CSV table of C-alpha atoms in Angstrom, one decimal:
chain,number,residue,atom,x,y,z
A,1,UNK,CA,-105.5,175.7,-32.0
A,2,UNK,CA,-107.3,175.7,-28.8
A,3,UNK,CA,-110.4,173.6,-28.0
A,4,UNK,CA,-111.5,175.8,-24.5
A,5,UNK,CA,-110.4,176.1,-20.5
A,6,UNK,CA,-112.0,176.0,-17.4
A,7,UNK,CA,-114.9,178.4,-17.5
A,8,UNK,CA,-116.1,176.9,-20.8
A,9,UNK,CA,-116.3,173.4,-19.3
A,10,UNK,CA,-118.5,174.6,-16.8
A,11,UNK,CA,-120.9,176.3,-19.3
A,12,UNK,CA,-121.1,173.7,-22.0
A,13,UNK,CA,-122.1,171.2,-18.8
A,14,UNK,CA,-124.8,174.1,-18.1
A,15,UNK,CA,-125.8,174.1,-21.7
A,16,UNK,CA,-126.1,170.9,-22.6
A,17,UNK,CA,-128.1,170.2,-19.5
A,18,UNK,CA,-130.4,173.2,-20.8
A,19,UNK,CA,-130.5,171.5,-24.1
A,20,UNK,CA,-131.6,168.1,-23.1
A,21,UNK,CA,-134.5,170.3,-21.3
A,22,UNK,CA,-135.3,172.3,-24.2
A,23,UNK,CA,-135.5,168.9,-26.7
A,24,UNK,CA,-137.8,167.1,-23.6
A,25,UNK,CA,-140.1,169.7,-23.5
A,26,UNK,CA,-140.3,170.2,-27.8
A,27,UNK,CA,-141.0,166.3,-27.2
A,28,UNK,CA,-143.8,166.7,-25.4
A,29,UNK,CA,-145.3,169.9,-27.7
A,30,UNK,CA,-145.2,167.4,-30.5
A,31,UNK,CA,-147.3,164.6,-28.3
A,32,UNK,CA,-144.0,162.1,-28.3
A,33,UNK,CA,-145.3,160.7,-24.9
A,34,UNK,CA,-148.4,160.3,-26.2
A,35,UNK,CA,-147.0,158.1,-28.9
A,36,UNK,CA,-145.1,156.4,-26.6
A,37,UNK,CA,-147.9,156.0,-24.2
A,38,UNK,CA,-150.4,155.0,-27.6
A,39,UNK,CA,-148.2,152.0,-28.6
A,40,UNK,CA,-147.3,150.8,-24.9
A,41,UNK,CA,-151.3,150.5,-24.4
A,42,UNK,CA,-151.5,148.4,-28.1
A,43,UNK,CA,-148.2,146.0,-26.9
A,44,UNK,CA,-150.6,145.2,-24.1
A,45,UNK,CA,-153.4,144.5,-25.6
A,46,UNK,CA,-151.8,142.3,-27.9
A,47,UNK,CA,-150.5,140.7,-24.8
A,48,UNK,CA,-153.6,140.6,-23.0
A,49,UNK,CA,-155.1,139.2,-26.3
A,50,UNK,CA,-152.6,136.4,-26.8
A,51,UNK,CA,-152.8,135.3,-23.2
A,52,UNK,CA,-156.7,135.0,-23.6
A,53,UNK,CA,-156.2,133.0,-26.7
A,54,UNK,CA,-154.1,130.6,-24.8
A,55,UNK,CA,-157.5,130.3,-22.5
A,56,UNK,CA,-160.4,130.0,-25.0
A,57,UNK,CA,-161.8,126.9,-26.6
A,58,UNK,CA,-161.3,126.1,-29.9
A,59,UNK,CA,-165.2,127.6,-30.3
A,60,UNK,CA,-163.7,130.8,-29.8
A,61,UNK,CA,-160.0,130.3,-30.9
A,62,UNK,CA,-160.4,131.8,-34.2
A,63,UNK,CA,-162.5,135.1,-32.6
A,64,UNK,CA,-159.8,135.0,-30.3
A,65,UNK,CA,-156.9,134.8,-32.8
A,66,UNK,CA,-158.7,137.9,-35.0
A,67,UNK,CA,-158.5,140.0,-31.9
A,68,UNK,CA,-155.0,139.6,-31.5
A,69,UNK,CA,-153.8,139.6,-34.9
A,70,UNK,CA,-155.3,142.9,-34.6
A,71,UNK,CA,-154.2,143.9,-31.6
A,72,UNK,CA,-150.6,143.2,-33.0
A,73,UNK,CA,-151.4,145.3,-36.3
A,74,UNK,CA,-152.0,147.8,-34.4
A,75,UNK,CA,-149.0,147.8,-32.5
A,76,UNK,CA,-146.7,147.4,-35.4
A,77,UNK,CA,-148.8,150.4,-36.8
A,78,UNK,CA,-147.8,152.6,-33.2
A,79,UNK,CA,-144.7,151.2,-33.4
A,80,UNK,CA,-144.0,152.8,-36.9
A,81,UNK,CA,-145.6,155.9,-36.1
A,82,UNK,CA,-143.3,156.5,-33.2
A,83,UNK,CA,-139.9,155.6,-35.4
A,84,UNK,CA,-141.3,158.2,-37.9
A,85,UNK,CA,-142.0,160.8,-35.3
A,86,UNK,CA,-138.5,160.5,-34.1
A,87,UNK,CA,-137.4,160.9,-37.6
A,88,UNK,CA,-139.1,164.0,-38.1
A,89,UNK,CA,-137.4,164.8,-34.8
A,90,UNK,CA,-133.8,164.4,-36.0
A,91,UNK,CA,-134.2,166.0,-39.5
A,92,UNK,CA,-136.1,169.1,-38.1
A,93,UNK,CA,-133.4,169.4,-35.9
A,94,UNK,CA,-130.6,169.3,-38.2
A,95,UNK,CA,-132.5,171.5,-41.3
A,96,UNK,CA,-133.1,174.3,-38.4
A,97,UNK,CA,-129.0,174.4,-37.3
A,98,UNK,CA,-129.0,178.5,-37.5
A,99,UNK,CA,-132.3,178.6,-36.7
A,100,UNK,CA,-132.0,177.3,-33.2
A,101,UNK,CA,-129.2,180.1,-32.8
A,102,UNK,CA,-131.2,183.0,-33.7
A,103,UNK,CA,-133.9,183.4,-30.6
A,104,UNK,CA,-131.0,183.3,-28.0
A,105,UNK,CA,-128.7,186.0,-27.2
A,106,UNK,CA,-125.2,184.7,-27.4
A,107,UNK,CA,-123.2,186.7,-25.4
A,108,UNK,CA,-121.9,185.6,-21.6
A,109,UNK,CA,-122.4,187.5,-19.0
A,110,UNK,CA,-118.8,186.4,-17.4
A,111,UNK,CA,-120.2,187.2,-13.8
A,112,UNK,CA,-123.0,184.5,-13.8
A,113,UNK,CA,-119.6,182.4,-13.6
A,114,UNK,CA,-118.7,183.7,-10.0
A,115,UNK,CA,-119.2,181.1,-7.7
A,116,UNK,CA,-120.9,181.5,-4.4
A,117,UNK,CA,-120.7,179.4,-1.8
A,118,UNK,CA,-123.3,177.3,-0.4
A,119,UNK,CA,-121.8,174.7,2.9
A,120,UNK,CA,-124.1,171.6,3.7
A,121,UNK,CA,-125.4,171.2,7.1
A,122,UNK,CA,-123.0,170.2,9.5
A,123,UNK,CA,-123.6,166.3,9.0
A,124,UNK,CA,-122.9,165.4,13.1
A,125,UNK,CA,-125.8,166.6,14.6
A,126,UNK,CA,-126.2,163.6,16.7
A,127,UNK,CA,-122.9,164.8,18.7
A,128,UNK,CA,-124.0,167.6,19.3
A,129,UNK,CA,-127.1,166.3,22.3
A,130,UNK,CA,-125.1,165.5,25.9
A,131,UNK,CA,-125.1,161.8,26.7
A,132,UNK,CA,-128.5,161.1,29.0
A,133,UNK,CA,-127.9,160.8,32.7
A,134,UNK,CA,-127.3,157.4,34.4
A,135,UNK,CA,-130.6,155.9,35.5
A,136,UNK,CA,-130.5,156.7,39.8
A,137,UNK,CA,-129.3,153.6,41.8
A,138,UNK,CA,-131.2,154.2,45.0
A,139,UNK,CA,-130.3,152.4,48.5
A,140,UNK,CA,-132.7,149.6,49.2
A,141,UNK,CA,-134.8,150.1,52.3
A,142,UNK,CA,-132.8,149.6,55.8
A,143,UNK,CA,-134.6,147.0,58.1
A,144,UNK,CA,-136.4,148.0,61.2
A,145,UNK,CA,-136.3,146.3,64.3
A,146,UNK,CA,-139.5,144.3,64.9
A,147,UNK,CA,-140.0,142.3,68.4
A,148,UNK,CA,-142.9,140.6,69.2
A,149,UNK,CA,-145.4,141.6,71.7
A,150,UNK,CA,-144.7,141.2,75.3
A,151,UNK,CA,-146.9,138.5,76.3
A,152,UNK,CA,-150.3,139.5,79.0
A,153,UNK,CA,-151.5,137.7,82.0
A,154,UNK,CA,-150.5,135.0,82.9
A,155,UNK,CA,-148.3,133.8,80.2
A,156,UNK,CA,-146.5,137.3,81.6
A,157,UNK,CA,-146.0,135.5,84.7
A,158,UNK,CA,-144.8,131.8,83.3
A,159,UNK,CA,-143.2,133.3,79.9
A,160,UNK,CA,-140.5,135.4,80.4
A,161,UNK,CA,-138.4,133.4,79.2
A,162,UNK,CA,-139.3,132.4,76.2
A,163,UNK,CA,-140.4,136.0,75.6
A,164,UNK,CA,-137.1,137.2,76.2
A,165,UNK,CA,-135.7,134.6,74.2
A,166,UNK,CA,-137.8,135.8,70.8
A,167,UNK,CA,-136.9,139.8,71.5
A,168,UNK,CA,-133.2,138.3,71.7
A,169,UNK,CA,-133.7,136.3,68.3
A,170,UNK,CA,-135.5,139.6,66.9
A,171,UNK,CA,-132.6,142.1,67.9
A,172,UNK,CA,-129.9,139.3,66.5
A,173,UNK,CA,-131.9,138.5,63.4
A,174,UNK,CA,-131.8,142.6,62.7
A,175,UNK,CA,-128.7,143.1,63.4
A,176,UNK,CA,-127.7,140.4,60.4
A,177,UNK,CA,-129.9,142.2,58.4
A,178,UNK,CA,-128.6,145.9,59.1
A,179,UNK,CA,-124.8,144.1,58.1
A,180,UNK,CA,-126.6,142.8,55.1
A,181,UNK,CA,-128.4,146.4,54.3
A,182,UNK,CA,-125.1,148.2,55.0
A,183,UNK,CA,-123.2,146.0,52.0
A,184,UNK,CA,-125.8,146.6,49.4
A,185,UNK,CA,-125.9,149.9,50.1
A,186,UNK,CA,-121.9,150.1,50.1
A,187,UNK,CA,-122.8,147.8,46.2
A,188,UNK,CA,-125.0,150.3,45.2
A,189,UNK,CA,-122.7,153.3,45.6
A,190,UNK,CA,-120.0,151.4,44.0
A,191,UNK,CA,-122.6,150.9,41.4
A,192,UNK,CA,-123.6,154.2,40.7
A,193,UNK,CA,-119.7,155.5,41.0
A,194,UNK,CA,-119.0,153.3,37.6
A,195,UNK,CA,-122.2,154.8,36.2
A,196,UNK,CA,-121.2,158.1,37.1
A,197,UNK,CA,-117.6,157.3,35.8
A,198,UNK,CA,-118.5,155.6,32.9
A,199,UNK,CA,-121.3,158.2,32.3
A,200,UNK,CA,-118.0,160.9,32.2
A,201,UNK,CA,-115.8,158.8,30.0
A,202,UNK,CA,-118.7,158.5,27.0
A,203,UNK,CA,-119.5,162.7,27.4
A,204,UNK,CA,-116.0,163.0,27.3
A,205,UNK,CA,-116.0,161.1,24.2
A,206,UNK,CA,-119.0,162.7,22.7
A,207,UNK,CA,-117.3,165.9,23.4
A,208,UNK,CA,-114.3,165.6,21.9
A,209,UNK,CA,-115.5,163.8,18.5
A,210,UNK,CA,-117.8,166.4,18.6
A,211,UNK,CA,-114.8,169.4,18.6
A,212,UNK,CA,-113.3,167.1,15.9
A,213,UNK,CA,-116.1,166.9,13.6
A,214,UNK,CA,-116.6,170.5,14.0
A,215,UNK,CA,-112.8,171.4,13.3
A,216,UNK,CA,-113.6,169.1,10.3
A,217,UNK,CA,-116.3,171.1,9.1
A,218,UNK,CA,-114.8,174.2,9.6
A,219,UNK,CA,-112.0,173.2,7.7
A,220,UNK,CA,-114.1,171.7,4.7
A,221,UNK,CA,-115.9,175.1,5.0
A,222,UNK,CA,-112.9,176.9,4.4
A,223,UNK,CA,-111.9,174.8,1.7
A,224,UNK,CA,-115.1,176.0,-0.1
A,225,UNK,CA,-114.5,179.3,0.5
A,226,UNK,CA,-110.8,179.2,-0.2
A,227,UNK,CA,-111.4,177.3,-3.7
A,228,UNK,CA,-114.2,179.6,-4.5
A,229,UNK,CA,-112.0,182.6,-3.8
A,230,UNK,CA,-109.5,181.3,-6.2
A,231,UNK,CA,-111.8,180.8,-8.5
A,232,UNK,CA,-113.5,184.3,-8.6
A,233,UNK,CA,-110.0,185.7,-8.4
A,234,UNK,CA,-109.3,183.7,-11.6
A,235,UNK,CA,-112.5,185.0,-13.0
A,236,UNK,CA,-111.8,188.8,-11.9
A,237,UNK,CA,-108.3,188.2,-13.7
A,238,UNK,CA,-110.0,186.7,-16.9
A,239,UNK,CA,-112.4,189.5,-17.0
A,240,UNK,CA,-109.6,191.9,-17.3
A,241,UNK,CA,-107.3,190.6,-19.1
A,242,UNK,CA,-110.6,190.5,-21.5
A,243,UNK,CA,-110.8,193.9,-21.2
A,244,UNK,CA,-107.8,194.3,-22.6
A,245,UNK,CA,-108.1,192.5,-25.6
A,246,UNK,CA,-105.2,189.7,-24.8
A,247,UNK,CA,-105.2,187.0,-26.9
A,248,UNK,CA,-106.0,183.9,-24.4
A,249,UNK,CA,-108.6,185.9,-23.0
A,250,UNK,CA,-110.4,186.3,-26.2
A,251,UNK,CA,-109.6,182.3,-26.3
A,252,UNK,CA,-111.0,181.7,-23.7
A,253,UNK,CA,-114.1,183.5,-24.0
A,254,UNK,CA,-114.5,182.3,-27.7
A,255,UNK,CA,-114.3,179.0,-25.5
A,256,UNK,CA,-117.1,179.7,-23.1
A,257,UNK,CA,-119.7,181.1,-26.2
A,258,UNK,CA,-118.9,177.8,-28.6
A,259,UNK,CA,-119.6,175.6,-25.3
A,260,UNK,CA,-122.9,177.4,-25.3
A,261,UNK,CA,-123.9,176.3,-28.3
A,262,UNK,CA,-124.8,172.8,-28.1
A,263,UNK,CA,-125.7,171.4,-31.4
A,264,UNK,CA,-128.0,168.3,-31.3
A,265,UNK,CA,-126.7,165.2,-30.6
A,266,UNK,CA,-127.4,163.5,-33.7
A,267,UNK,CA,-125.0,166.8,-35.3
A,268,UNK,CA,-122.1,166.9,-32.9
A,269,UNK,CA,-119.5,169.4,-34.2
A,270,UNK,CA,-116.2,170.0,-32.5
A,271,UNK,CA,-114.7,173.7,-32.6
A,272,UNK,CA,-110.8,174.3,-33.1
A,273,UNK,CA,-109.9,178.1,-33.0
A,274,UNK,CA,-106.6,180.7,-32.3
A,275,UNK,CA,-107.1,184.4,-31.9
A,276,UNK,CA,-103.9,186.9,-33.3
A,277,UNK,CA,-104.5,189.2,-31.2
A,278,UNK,CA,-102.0,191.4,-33.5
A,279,UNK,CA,-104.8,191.3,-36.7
A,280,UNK,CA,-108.0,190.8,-34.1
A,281,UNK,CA,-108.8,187.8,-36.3
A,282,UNK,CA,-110.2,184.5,-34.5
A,283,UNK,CA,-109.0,181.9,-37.1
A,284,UNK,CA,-111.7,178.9,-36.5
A,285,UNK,CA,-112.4,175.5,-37.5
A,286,UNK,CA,-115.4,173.7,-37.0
A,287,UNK,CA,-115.5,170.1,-37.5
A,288,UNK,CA,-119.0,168.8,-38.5
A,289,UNK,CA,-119.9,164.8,-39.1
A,290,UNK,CA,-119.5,162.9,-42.3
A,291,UNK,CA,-122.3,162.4,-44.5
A,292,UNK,CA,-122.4,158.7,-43.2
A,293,UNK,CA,-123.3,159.8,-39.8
A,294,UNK,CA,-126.5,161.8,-41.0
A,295,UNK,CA,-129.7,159.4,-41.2
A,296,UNK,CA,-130.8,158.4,-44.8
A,297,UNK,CA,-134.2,157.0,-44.0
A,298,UNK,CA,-137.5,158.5,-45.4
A,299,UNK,CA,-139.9,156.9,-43.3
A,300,UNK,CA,-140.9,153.5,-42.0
A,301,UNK,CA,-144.0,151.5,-43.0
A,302,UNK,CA,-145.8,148.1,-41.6
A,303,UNK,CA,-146.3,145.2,-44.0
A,304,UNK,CA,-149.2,142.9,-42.7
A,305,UNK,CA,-147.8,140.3,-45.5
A,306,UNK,CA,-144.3,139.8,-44.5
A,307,UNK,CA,-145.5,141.1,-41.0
A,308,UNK,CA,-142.3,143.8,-40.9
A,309,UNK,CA,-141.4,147.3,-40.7
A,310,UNK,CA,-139.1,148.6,-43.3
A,311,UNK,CA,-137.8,151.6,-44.6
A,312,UNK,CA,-137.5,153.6,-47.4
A,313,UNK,CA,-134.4,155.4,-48.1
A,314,UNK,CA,-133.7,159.5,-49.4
A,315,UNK,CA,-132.5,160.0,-52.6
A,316,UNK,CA,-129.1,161.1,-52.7
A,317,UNK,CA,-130.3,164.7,-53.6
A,318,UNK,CA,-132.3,164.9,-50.9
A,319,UNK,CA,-129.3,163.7,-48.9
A,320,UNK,CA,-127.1,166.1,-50.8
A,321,UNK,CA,-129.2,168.6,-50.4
A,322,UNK,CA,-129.5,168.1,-46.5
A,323,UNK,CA,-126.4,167.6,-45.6
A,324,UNK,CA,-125.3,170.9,-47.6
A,325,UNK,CA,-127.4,172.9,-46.2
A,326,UNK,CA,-126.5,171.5,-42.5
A,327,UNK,CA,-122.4,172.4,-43.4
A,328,UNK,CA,-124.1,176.2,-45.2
A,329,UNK,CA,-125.9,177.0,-41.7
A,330,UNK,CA,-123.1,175.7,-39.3
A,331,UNK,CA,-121.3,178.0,-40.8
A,332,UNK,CA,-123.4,181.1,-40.3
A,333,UNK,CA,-124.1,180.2,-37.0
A,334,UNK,CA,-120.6,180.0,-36.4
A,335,UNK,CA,-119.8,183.2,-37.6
A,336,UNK,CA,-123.2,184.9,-36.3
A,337,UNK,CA,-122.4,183.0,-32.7
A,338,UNK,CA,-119.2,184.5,-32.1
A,339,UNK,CA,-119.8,187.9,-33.3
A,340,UNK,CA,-123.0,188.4,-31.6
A,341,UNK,CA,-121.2,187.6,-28.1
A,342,UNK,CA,-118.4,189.9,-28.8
A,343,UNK,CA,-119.7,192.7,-27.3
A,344,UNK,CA,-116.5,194.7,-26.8
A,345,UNK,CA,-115.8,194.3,-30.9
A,346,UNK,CA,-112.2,192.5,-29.9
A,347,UNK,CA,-112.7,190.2,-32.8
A,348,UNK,CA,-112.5,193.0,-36.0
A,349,UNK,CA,-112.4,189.4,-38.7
A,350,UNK,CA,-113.4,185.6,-38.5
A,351,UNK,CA,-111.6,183.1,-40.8
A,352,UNK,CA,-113.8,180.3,-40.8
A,353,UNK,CA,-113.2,176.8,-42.3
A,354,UNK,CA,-116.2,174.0,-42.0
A,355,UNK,CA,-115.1,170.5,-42.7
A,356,UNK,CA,-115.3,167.1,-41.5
A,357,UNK,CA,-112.5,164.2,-40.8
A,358,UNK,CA,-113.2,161.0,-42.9
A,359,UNK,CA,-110.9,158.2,-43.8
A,360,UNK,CA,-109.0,158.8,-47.3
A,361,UNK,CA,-110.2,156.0,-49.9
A,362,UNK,CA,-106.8,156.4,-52.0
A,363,UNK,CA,-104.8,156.0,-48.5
A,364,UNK,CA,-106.8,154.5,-46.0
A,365,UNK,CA,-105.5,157.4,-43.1
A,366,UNK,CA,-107.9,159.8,-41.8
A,367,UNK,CA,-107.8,162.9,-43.8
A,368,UNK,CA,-109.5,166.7,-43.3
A,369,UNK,CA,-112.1,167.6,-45.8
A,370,UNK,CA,-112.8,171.4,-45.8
A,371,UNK,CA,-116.2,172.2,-47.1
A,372,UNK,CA,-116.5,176.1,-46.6
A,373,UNK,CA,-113.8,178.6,-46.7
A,374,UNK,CA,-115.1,181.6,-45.9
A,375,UNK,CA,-113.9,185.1,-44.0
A,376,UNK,CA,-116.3,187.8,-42.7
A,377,UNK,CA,-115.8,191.4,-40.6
A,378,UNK,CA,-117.6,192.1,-37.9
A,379,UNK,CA,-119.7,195.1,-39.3
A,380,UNK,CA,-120.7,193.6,-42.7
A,381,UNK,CA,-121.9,190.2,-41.0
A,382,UNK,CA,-123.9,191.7,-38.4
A,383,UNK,CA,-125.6,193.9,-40.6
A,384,UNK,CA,-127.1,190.8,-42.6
A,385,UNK,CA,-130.7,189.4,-41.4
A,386,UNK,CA,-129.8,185.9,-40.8
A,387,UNK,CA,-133.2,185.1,-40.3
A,388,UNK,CA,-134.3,185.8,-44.0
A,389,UNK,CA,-131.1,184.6,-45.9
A,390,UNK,CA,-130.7,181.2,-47.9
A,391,UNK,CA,-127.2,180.3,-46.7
A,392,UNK,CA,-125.9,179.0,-49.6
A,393,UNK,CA,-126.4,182.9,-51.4
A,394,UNK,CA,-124.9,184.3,-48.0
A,395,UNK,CA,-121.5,182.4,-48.4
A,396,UNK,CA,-121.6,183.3,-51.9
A,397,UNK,CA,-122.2,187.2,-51.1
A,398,UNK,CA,-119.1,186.9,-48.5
A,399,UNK,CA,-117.1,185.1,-51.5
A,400,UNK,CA,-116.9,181.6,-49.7
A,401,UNK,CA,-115.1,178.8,-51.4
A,402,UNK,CA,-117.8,176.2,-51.1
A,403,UNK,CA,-117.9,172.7,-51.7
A,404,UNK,CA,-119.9,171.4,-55.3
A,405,UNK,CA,-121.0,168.2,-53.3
A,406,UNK,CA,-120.0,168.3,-49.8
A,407,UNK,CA,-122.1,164.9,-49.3
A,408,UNK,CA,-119.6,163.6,-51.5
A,409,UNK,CA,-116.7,164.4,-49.8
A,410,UNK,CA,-115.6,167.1,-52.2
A,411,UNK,CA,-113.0,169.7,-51.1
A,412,UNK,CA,-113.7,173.4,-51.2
A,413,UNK,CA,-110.9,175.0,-53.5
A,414,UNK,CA,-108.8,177.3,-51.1
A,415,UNK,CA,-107.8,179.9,-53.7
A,416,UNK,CA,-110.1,182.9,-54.2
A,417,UNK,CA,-111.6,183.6,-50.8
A,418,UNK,CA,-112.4,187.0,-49.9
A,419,UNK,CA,-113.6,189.1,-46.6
A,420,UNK,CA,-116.7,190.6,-46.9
C-alpha cells in the first residue's frame, strides 16, 4: 500500500507547521501563558521568600518561614493548575478528532504546489567596487641655488676672495644636492611604478573573482530555475494524469489530502492506502495508537500533608469510552477527508479499516488489530451531516463491523460488512 510521494511531503511539512500555529494560538485563547506566567511569578516568590528567610533573625524566622510555606503552596497550587490545563488540552483535542476536520475545506488546489522562484542577492557585493587608487607619490622639492651676498665697501675691496670662495662652496654644495634630488625623484617614480603595478595586479584580481562569482551565481540561478522547471513539469504531468483518473495519480493525491490532515500529536495516526483504479475504490488503512498511548489521568491535586501532587486516574469506561470514540471519529474523518477533496468524483467507494499495531500477549510479535471495518460510496456519505451524527450510529447506518471494546484490544469481526 502506498504511504505518499513528493508533493505530499511538502504539504504535510506545510500543515503541520500550520498546526503547531493553530494549537499556539488556541493556547493563548484558553490563557495557557497566563498560567504559565501565574506560576513562574509564585516559584519566585517562593524564592525570593526562602532567600529572605536565610537573612532574618530568629525574631522574624517564623513570620518569615509562614511567608514562604505559603509562597510554596501557592506554587504547587499553579503548578497543578497548569498540568490540569494541559490535560484539558490533550483530551479536548482527541474527543473533537472529526470536529477539527469539519471547518476546513479539504480539497488541494494542486497549483498552490508550483513552485516559483525566488534567487538570493548575489552574496559578492564587495567585488563588485574597483580597488581605490594608489595614494600619489609626489617628487620632493628640487633645491635652489642660494649664494651669499656679495660683500659692500670695503670688505668688496679686501674680500674677494673669500667671497668667491663661499659662492664656489654654494654652487658645489647645490650641485650635491641636485644629484641627491635627482635619485629620490628617480625612488619615487620607481615607487609609484610598483604602486601602479601592484594597484593593476589586485583590480585584475578583483575583476576576475568578481566574473567568477558572478558565473557562479548565474549558474546557482539556473539551477533554481532548472529544478523548479522540473518540478512544475512534474506537477503539470501529475495534474493530468489526475485528470485522467490513473491510479498513482489518485495515489498520490490521496497522499497530498491525508498529509493535510495533521492529527494532534498526542493522536498520531499513520495512513496506508492503494487505489484500483479498475473499481474506483481507494482501499485504506489508518493506523491509530494503542490504548496505552492515550493519557489516563483525571486531574492532578496538591496535598499540603505529604507536600505532593498526585493524580487521580479515569475509570476504564471513561477510558473505554474515549478511546472508542477517538477510533469511531478517525474513521469518519477519514472517509469525510478523502471524499470531500475528490472533487472530480475519481474515487466512486472507500474501503476503510481503522486499527492499531500492538504486541500479541499469546506470541509476543507485533500483531494488527482492526477496530472498524467499514465501506462507504461517495454519494451516500456526503449526503450525511457529519456535524450532527454520533459516530458510533454512523458506522452502524453504513453496516461497519466495529469493535465491542476497542480499548481492550478486541478485533472487529470481518464478516458482514456492507457499502452504504
Amino acid at each position: 500500500m502506498a504511504r505518499g510521494g513528493f508533493f505530499a511531503s511538502l504539504q504535510r511539512a506545510a500543515r503541520v507547521a500550520a498546526r503547531e500555529n493553530e494549537r499556539r494560538t488556541r493556547q493563548a485563547v484558553r490563557q495557557h501563558a497566563a498560567l504559565l506566567r501565574h506560576a513562574e511569578q509564585t516559584r519566585r516568590t517562593e524564592s525570593r521568600a526562602r532567600a529572605e528567610l536565610a537573612k532574618t533573625d530568629a525574631a522574624h524566622r517564623k513570620t518569615r518561614e509562614k511567608e514562604a510555606q505559603e509562597a510554596h503552596v501557592e506554587a504547587m497550587l499553579a503548578e497543578v493548575e497548569e498540568r490540569n490545563e494541559q490535560l484539558a488540552e490533550v483530551y479536548g483535542d482527541i474527543d473533537t478528532l472529526l470536529e477539527a476536520t469539519l471547518s476546513r475545506d479539504d480539497y488541494v488546489d494542486l497549483n498552490t504546489l508550483r513552485v516559483v522562484v525566488t534567487h538570493p542577492p548575489f552574496d559578492r557585493v564587495d567585488l563588485e567596487k574597483p580597488t581605490p587608487e594608489p595614494v600619489p607619490i609626489s617628487n620632493p622639492p628640487e633645491p635652489t641655488l642660494s649664494v651669499p651676498e656679495a660683500p659692500r665697501g670695503l670688505a668688496s675691496l679686501f674680500g674677494k676672495k673669500k667671497y668667491a670662495d663661499a659662492v664656489e662652496g654654494a654652487r658645489l654644495a647645490h650641485d650635491r644636492a641636485v644629484v641627491a634630488w635627482e635619485s629620490m625623484c628617480r625612488q619615487s617614480e620607481t615607487r609609484r611604478q610598483k604602486a601602479k603595478s601592484d594597484h593593476a595586479a589586485v583590480e585584475e584580481k578583483r575583476v576576475t573573482d568578481l566574473e567568477r562569482e558572478r558565473a557562479r551565481y548565474a549558474k546557482e540561478c539556473e539551477d533554481r530555475e532548472a529544478e523548479a522547471a522540473g518540478r512544475n513539469r512534474d506537477l503539470d504531468e501529475f495534474i493530468a494524469n489526475l485528470g485522467y483518473g490513473t491510479a498513482d495519480a489518485v495515489q498520490e493525491y490521496v497522499s497530498i489530502v491525508l498529509s493535510n490532515s495533521v492529527y494532534p500529536e498526542h493522536f498520531q495516526v499513520t495512513h496506508e492506502f492503494e487505489f484500483e483504479q479498475t473499481a474506483a475504490e481507494l482501499r485504506l488503512r489508518v493506523l491509530v495508537p494503542g490504548p496505552s498511548d492515550i493519557p489516563d489521568t483525571k486531574a492532578y491535586k496538591y496535598s499540603k500533608a505529604s507536600d505532593e501532587i498526585t493524580s487521580t486516574t479515569l475509570s476504564q469506561k471513561e477510558c473505554r469510552e474515549r478511546f472508542a470514540s477517538a477510533v469511531h471519529q478517525v474513521a469518519l474523518r477519514s472517509f469525510h477527508e478523502v471524499f470531500e477533496s475528490d472533487r472530480r468524483g475519481l474515487i466512486h467507494t472507500i474501503s476503510l479499516e481503522v486499527g492499531t499495531s500492538t504486541v500479541d500477549p499469546a506470541t509476543g510479535n507485533r500483531t494488527y488489530v482492526p477496530f472498524v471495518i467499514a465501506a462507504a460510496e461517495r454519494q451516500a456519505f456526503l449526503a450525511f451531516d457529519l456535524s450532527a451524527v454520533v459516530p458510533a450510529l454512523t458506522l452502524g447506518h453504513l453496516g461497519a463491523a466495529v469493535s465491542k471494546n476497542p480499548f481492550g484490544l478486541v478485533s472487529a469481526e470481518r464478516a458482514g460488512v456492507r457499502r452504504a
